[in-house]
PDB file of C-alpha atoms and ligand atoms in Angstrom:
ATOM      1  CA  UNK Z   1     111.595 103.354 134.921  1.00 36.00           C
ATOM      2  CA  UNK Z   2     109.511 105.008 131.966  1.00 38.00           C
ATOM      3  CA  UNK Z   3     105.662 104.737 132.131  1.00 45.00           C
ATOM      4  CA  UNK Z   4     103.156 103.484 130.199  1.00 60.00           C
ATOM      5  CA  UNK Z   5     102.449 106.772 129.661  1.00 60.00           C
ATOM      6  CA  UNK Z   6     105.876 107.797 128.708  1.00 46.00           C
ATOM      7  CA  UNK Z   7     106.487 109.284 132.060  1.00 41.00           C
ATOM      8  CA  UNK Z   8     109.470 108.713 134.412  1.00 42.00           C
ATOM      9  CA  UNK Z   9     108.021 107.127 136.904  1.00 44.00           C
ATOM     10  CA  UNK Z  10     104.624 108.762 135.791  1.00 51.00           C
ATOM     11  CA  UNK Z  11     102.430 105.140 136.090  1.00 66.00           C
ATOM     12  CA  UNK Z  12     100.876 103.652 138.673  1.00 81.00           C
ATOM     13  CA  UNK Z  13      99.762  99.808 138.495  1.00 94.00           C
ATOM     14  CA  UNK Z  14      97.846  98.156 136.502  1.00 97.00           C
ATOM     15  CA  UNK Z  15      94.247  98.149 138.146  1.00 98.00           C
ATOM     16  CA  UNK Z  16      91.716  94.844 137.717  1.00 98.00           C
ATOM     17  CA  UNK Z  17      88.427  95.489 140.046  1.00 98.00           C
ATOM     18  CA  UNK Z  18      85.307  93.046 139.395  1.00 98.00           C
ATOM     19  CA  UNK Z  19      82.203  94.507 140.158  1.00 98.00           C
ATOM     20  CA  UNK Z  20      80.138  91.516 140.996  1.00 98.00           C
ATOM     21  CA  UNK Z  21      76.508  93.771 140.573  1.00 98.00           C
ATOM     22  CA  UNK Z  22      74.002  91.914 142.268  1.00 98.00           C
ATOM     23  CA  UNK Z  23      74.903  88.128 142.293  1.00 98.00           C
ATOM     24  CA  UNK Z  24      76.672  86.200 145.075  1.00 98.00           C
ATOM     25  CA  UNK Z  25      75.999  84.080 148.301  1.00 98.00           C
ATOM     26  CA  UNK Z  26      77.449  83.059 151.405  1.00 98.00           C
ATOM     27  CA  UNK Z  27      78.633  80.253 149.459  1.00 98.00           C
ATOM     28  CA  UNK Z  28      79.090  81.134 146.289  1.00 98.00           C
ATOM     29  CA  UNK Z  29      81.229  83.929 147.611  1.00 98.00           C
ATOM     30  CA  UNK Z  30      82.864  81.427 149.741  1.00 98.00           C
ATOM     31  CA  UNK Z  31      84.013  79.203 146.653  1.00 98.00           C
ATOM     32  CA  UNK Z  32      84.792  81.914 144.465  1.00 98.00           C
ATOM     33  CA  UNK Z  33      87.423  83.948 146.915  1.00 98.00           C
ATOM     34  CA  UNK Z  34      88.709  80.515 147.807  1.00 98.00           C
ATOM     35  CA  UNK Z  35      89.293  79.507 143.734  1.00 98.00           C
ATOM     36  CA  UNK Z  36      90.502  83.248 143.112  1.00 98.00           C
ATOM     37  CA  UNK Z  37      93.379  83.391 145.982  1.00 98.00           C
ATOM     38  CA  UNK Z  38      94.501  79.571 145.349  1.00 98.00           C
ATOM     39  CA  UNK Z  39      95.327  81.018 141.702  1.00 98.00           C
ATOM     40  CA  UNK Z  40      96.500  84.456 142.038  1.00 98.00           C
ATOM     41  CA  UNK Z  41     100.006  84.246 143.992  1.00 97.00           C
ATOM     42  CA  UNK Z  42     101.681  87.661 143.917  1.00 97.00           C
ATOM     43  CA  UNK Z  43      99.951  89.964 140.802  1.00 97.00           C
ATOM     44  CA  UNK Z  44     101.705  92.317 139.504  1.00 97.00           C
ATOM     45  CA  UNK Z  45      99.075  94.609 139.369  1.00 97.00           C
ATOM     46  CA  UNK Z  46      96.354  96.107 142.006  1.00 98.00           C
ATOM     47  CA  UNK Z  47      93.298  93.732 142.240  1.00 98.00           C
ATOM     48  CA  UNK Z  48      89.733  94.396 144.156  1.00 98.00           C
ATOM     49  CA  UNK Z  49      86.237  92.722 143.728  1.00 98.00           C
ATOM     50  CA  UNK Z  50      83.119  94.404 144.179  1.00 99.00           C
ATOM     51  CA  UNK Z  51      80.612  92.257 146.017  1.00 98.00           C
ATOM     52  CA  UNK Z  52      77.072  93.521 147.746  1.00 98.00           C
ATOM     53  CA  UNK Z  53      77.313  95.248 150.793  1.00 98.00           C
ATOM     54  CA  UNK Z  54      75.292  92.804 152.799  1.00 98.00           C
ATOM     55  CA  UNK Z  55      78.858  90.499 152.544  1.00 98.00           C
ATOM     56  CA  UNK Z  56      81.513  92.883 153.222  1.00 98.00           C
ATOM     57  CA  UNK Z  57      81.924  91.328 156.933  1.00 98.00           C
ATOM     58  CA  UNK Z  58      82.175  88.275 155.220  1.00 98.00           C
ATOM     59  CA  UNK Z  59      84.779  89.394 152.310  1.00 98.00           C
ATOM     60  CA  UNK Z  60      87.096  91.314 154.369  1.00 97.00           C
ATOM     61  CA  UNK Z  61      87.689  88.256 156.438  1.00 98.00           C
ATOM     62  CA  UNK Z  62      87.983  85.910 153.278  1.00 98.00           C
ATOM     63  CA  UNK Z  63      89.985  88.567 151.885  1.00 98.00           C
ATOM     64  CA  UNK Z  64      91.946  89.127 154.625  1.00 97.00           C
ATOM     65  CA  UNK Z  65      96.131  89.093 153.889  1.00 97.00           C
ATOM     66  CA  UNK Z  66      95.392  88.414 150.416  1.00 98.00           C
ATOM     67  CA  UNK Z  67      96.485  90.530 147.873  1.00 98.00           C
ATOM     68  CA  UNK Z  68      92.715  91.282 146.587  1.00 98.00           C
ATOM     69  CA  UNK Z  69      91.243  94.363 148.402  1.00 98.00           C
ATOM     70  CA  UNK Z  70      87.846  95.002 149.034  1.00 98.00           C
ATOM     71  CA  UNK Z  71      85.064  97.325 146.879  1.00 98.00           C
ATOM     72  CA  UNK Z  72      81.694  98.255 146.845  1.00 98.00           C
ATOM     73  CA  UNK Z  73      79.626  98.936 143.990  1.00 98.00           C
ATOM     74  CA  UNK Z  74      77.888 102.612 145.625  1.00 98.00           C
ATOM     75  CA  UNK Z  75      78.722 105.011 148.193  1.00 98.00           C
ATOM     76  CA  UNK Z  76      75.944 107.226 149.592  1.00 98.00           C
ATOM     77  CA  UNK Z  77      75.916 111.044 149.176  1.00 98.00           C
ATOM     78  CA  UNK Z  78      75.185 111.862 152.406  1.00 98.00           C
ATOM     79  CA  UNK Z  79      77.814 112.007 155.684  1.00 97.00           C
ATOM     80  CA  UNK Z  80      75.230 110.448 158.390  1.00 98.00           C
ATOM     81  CA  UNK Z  81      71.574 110.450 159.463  1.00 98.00           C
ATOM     82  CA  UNK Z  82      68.121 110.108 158.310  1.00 98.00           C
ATOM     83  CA  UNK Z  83      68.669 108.195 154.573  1.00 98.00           C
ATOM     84  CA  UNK Z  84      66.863 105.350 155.058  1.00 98.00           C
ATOM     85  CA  UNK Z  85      68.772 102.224 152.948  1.00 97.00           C
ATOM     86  CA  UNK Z  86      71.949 104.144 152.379  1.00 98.00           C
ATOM     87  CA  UNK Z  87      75.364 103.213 153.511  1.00 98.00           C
ATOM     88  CA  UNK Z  88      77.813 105.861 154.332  1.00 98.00           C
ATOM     89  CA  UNK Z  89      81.295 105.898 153.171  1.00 98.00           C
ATOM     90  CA  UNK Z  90      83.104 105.801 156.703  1.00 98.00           C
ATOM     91  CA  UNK Z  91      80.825 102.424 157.342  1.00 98.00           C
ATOM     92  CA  UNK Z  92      82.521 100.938 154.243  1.00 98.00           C
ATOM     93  CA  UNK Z  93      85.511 102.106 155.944  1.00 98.00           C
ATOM     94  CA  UNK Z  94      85.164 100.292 158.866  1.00 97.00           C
ATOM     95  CA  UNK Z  95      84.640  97.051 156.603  1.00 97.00           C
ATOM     96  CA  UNK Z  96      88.346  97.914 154.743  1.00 97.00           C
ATOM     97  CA  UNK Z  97      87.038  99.089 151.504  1.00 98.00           C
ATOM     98  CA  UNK Z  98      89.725 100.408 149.556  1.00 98.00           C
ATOM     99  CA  UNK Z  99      87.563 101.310 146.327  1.00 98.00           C
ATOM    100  CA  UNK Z 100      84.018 102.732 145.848  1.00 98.00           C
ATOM    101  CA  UNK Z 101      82.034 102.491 142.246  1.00 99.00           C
ATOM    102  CA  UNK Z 102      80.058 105.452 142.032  1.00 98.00           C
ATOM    103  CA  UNK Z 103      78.161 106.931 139.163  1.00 98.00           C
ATOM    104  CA  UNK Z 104      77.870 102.881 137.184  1.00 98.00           C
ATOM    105  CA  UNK Z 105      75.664 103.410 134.345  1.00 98.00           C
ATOM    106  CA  UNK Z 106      72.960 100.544 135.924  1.00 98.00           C
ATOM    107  CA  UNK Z 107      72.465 103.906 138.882  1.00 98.00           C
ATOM    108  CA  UNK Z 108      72.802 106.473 136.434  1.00 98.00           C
ATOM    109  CA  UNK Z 109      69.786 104.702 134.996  1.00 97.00           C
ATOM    110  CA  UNK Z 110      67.892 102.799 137.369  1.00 97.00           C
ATOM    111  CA  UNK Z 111      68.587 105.220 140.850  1.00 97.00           C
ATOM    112  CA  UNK Z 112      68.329 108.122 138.560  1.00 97.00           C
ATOM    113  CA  UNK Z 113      72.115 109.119 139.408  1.00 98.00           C
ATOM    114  CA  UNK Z 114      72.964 112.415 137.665  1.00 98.00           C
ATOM    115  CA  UNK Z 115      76.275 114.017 137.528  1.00 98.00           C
ATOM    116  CA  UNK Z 116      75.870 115.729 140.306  1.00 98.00           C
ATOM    117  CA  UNK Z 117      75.170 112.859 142.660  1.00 98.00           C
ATOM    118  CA  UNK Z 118      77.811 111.267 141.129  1.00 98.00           C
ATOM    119  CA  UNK Z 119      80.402 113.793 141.827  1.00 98.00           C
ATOM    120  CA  UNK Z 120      79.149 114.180 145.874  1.00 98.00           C
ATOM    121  CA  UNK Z 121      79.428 110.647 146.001  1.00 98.00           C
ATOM    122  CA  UNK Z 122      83.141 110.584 144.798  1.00 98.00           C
ATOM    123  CA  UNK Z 123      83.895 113.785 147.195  1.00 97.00           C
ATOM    124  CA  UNK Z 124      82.136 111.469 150.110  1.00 98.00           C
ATOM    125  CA  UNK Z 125      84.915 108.524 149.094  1.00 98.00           C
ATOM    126  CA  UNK Z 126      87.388 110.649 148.903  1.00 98.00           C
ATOM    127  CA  UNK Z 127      86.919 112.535 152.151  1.00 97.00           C
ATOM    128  CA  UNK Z 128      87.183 109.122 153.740  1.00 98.00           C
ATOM    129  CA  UNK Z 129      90.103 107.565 152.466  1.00 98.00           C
ATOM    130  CA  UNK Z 130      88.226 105.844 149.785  1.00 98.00           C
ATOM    131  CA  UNK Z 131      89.146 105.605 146.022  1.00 98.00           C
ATOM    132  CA  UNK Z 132      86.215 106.734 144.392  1.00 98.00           C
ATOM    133  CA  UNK Z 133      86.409 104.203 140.660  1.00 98.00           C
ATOM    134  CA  UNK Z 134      84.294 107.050 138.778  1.00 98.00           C
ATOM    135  CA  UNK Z 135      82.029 105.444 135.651  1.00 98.00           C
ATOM    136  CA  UNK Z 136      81.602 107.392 132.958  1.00 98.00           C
ATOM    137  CA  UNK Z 137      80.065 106.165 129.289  1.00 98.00           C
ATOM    138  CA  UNK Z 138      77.665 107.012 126.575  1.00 98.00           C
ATOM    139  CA  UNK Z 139      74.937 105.077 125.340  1.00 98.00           C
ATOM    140  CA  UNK Z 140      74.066 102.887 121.989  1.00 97.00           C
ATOM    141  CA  UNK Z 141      71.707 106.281 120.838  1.00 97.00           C
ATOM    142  CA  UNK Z 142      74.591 108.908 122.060  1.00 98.00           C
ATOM    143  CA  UNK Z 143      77.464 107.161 120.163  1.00 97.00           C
ATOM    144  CA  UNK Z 144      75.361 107.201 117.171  1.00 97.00           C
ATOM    145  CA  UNK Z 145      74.512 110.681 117.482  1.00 98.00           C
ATOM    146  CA  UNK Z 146      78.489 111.421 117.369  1.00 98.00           C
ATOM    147  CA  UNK Z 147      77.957 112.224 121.076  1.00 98.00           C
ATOM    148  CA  UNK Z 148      80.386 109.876 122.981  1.00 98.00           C
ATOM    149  CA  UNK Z 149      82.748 112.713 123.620  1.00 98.00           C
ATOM    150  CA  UNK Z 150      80.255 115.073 124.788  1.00 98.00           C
ATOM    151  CA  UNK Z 151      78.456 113.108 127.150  1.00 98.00           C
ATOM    152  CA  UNK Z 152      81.577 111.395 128.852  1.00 98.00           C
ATOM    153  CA  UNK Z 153      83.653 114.792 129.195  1.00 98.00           C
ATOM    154  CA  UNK Z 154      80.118 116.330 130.880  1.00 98.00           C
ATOM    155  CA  UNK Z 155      80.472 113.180 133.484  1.00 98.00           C
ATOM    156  CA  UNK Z 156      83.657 113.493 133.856  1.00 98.00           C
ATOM    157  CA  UNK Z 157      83.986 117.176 134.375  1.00 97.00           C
ATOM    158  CA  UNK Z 158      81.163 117.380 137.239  1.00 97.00           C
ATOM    159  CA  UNK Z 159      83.403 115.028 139.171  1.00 97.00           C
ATOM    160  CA  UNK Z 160      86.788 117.463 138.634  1.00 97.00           C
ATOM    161  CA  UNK Z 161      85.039 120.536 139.521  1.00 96.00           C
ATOM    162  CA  UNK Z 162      83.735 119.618 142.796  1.00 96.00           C
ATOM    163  CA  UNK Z 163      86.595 117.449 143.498  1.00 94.00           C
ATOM    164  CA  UNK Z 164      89.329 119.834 142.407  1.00 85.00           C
ATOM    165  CA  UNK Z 165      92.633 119.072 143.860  1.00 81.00           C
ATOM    166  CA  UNK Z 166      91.816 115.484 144.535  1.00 91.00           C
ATOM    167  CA  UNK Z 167      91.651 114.714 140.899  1.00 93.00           C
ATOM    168  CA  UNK Z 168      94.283 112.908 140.925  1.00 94.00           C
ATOM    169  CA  UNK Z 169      93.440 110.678 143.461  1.00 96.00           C
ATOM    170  CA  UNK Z 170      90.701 109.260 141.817  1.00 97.00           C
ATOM    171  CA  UNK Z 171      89.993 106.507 139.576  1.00 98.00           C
ATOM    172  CA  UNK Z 172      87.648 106.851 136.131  1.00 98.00           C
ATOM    173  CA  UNK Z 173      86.154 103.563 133.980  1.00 98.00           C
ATOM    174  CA  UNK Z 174      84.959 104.050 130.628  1.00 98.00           C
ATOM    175  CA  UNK Z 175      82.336 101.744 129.953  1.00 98.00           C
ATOM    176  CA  UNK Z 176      80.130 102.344 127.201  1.00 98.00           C
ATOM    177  CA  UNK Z 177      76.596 101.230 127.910  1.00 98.00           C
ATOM    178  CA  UNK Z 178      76.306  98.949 124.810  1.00 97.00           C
ATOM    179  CA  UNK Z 179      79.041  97.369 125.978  1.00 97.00           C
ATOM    180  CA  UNK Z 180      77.791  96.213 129.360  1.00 96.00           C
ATOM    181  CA  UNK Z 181      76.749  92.465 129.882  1.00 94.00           C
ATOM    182  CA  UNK Z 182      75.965  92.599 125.755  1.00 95.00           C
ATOM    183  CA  UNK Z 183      79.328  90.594 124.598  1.00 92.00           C
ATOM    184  CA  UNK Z 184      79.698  93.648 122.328  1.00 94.00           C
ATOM    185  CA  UNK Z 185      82.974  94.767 123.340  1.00 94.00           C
ATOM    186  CA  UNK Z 186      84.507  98.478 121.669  1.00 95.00           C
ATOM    187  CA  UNK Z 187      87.695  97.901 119.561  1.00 97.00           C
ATOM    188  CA  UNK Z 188      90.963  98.666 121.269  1.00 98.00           C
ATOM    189  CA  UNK Z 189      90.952 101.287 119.048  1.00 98.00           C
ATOM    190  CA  UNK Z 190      87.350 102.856 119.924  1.00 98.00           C
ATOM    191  CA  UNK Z 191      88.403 102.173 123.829  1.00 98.00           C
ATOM    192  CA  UNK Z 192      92.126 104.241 123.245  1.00 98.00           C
ATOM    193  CA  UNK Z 193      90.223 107.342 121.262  1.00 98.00           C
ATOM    194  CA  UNK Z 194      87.767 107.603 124.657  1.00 98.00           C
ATOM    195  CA  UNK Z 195      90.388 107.081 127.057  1.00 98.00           C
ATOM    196  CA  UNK Z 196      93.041 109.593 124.871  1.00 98.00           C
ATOM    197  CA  UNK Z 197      89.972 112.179 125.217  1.00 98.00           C
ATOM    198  CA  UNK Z 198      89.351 111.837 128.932  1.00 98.00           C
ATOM    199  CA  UNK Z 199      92.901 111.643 129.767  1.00 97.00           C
ATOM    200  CA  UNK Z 200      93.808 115.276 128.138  1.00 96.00           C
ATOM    201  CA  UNK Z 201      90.533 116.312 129.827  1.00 97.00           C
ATOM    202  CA  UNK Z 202      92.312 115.181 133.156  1.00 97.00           C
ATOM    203  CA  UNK Z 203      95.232 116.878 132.442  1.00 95.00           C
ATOM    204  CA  UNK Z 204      94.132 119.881 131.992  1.00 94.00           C
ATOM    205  CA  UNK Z 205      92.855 119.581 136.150  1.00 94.00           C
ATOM    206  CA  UNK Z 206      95.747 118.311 137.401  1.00 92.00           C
ATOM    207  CA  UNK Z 207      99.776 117.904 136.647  1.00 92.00           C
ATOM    208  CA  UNK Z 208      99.813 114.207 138.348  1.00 92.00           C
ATOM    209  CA  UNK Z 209      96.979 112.847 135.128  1.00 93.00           C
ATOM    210  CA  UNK Z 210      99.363 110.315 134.277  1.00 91.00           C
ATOM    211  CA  UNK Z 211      98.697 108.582 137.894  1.00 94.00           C
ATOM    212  CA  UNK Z 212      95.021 108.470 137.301  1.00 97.00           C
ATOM    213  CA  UNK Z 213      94.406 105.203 136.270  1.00 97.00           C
ATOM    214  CA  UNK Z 214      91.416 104.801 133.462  1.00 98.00           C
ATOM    215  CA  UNK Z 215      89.888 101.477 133.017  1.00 98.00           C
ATOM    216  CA  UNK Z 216      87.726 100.101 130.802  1.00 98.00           C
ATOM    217  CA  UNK Z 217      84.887  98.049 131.486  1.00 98.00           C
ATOM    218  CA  UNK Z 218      82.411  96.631 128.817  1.00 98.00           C
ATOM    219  CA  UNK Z 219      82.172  92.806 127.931  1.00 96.00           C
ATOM    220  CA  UNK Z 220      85.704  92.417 128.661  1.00 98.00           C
ATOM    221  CA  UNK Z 221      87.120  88.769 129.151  1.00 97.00           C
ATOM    222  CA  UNK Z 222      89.577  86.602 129.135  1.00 97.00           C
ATOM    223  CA  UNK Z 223      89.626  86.748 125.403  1.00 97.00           C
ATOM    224  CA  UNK Z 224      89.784  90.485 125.062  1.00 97.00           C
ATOM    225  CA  UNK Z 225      91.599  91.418 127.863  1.00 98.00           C
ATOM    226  CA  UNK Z 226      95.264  91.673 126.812  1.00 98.00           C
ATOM    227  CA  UNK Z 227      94.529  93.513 123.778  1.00 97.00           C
ATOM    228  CA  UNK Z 228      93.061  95.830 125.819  1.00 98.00           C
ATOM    229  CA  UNK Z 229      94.905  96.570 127.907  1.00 98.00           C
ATOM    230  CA  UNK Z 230      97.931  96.868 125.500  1.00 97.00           C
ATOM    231  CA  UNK Z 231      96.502 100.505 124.370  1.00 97.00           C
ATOM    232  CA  UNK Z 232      98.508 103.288 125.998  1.00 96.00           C
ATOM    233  CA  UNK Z 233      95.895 105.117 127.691  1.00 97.00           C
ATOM    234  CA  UNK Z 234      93.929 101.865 129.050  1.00 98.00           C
ATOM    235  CA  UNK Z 235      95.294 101.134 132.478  1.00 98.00           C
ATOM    236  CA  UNK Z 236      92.914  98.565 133.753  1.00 98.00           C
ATOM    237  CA  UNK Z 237      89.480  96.607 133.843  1.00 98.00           C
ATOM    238  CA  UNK Z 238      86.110  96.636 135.360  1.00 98.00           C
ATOM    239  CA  UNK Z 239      84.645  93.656 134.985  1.00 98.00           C
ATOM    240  CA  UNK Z 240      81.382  92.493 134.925  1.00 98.00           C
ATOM    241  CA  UNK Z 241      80.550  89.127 134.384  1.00 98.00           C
ATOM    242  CA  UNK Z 242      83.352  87.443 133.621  1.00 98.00           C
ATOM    243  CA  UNK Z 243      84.535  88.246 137.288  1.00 98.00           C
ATOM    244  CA  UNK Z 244      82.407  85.946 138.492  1.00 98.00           C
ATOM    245  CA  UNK Z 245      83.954  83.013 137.273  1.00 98.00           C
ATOM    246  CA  UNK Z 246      87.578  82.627 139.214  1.00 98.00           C
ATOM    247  CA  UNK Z 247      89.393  81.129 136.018  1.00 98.00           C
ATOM    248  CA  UNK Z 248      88.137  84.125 133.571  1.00 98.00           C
ATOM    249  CA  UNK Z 249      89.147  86.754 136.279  1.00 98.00           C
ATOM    250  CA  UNK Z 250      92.863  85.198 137.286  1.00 98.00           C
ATOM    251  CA  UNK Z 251      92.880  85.224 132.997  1.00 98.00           C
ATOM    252  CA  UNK Z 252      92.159  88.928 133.271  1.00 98.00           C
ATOM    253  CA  UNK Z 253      94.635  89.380 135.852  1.00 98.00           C
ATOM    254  CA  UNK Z 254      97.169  87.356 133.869  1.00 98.00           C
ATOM    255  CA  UNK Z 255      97.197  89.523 131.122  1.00 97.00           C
ATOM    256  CA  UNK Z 256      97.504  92.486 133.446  1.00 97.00           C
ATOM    257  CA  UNK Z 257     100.550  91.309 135.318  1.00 96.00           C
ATOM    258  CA  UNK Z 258     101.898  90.795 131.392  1.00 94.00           C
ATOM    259  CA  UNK Z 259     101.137  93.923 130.048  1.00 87.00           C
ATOM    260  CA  UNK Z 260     102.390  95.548 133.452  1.00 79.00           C
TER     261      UNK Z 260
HETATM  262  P1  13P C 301      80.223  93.187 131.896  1.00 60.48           P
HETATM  263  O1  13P C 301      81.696  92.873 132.033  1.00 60.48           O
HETATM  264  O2  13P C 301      79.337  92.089 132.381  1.00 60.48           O
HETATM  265  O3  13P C 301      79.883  93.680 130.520  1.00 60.48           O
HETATM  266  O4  13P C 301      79.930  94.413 132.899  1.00 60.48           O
HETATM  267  C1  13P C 301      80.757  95.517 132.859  1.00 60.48           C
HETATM  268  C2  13P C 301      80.413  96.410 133.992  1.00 60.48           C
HETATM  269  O5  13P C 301      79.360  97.013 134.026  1.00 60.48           O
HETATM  270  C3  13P C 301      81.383  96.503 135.099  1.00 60.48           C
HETATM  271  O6  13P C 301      81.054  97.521 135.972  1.00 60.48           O
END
């Protein structure tokens, strides 16, 4: 079979992960699992959400047999001890997770993330069996400044050089920053040029590139989501908002499975 990215064999599945931020509740969570797994059958391509840590024990047992695995939205730098708040990657471990968000633009800006952090954090993931999703994106200012390639190879390339031959193991999300929660989605085209960029920039560390998958993640929805992901270096979504709302996100995942 040829890949998507012209590959024999070269492509891995489609990825959809929802990064639910900070929302949820026992019951909210509850209703929304149930709604998602009564709609999603067998997808034909990988599917996690992303909830807050306090309800992993809860989501791995909702989750549990389906074919959504569990994320988490941060990872801490550190292996064990005296870090106050933090959560270690092999505690997500015990809990199932599968994927780890690290470097999101909301940390980046709010925890004061840099691209070192970032790149620790995705060596922590990695080192225990976690698939660090690895956010990279420039903001409103940067793009304007003719920028956007700068800033997301830097990102990026902090994350290959301490990470080396794992590369390929990882996963990377563009999501531009005016993008997020804004409804101001980039073009397919503006998405493909960014993903073209940080795809070479991946193949350069690493002869397996064309198993990393690269999602993008920006206002994307159930009305933007299949054009999307019909560009040849876009091999996924994280989503945002719209994965909060069971019949947008099984949407999402439809056009996944059809673009598979
Ligand atoms: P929105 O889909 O709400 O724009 O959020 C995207 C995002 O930040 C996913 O990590």
């Amino acid at each position: 079979m040829t890949g998507k990215h012209g590959k024999e064999g070269g492509m891995s599945r489609r990825l959809i992960v929802g990064n639910w931020k900070m929302n949820g509740s026992l019951a909210a969570n509850d209703a929304l699992v149930r709604d998602l797994l009564a709609g999603i059958g067998q997808p034909a391509c990988d599917v996690a959400v992303c909830p807050p840590n306090i309800y992993l024990a809860q989501m791995s047992g909702l989750l549990a047999g389906s074919p959504v695995e569990l994320g988490v939205q941060n990872v801490s730098m550190h292996e064990s001890g005296a870090y106050t708040g933090d959560v270690s990657a092999d505690m997500l471990k015990d809990y199932g997770v599968r994927y780890a968000i690290v470097g999101h633009s909301e940390r980046r800006q709010y925890q004061a993330e840099s691209d070192v952090h970032v790149a620790i954090k995705a060596k922590r993931a990695l080192a225990a069996g976690i698939t660090p999703i690895v956010c990279v994106g420039e903001t409103l200012r940067e793009r304007e400044a003719g920028m956007t390639e700068f800033i997301v190879k830097r990102q990026l390339s902090a994350v290959i050089h301490l990470n080396g031959h794992c590369i390929s193991e990882i996963v990377v999300a563009y999501e531009p920053v005016w993008a997020i929660g804004t409804g101001q989605t980039a073009t397919p085209e503006q998405a493909q040029s960014v993903h073209a960029v940080l795809r070479s920039q991946i193949k350069a560390a690493t002869e397996h590139a064309d198993r990393v998958r690269i999602l993008y993640g920006g206002s994307m929805n159930a009305a933007n989501a299949a054009e999307l992901l019909a560009q040849p270096d876009i091999d996924g979504g994280l989503i945002g908002g719209a994965a909060l709302k069971a019949a947008d996100f099984l949407k999402i995942i439809g056009a996944a499975n059809a673009s598979a």
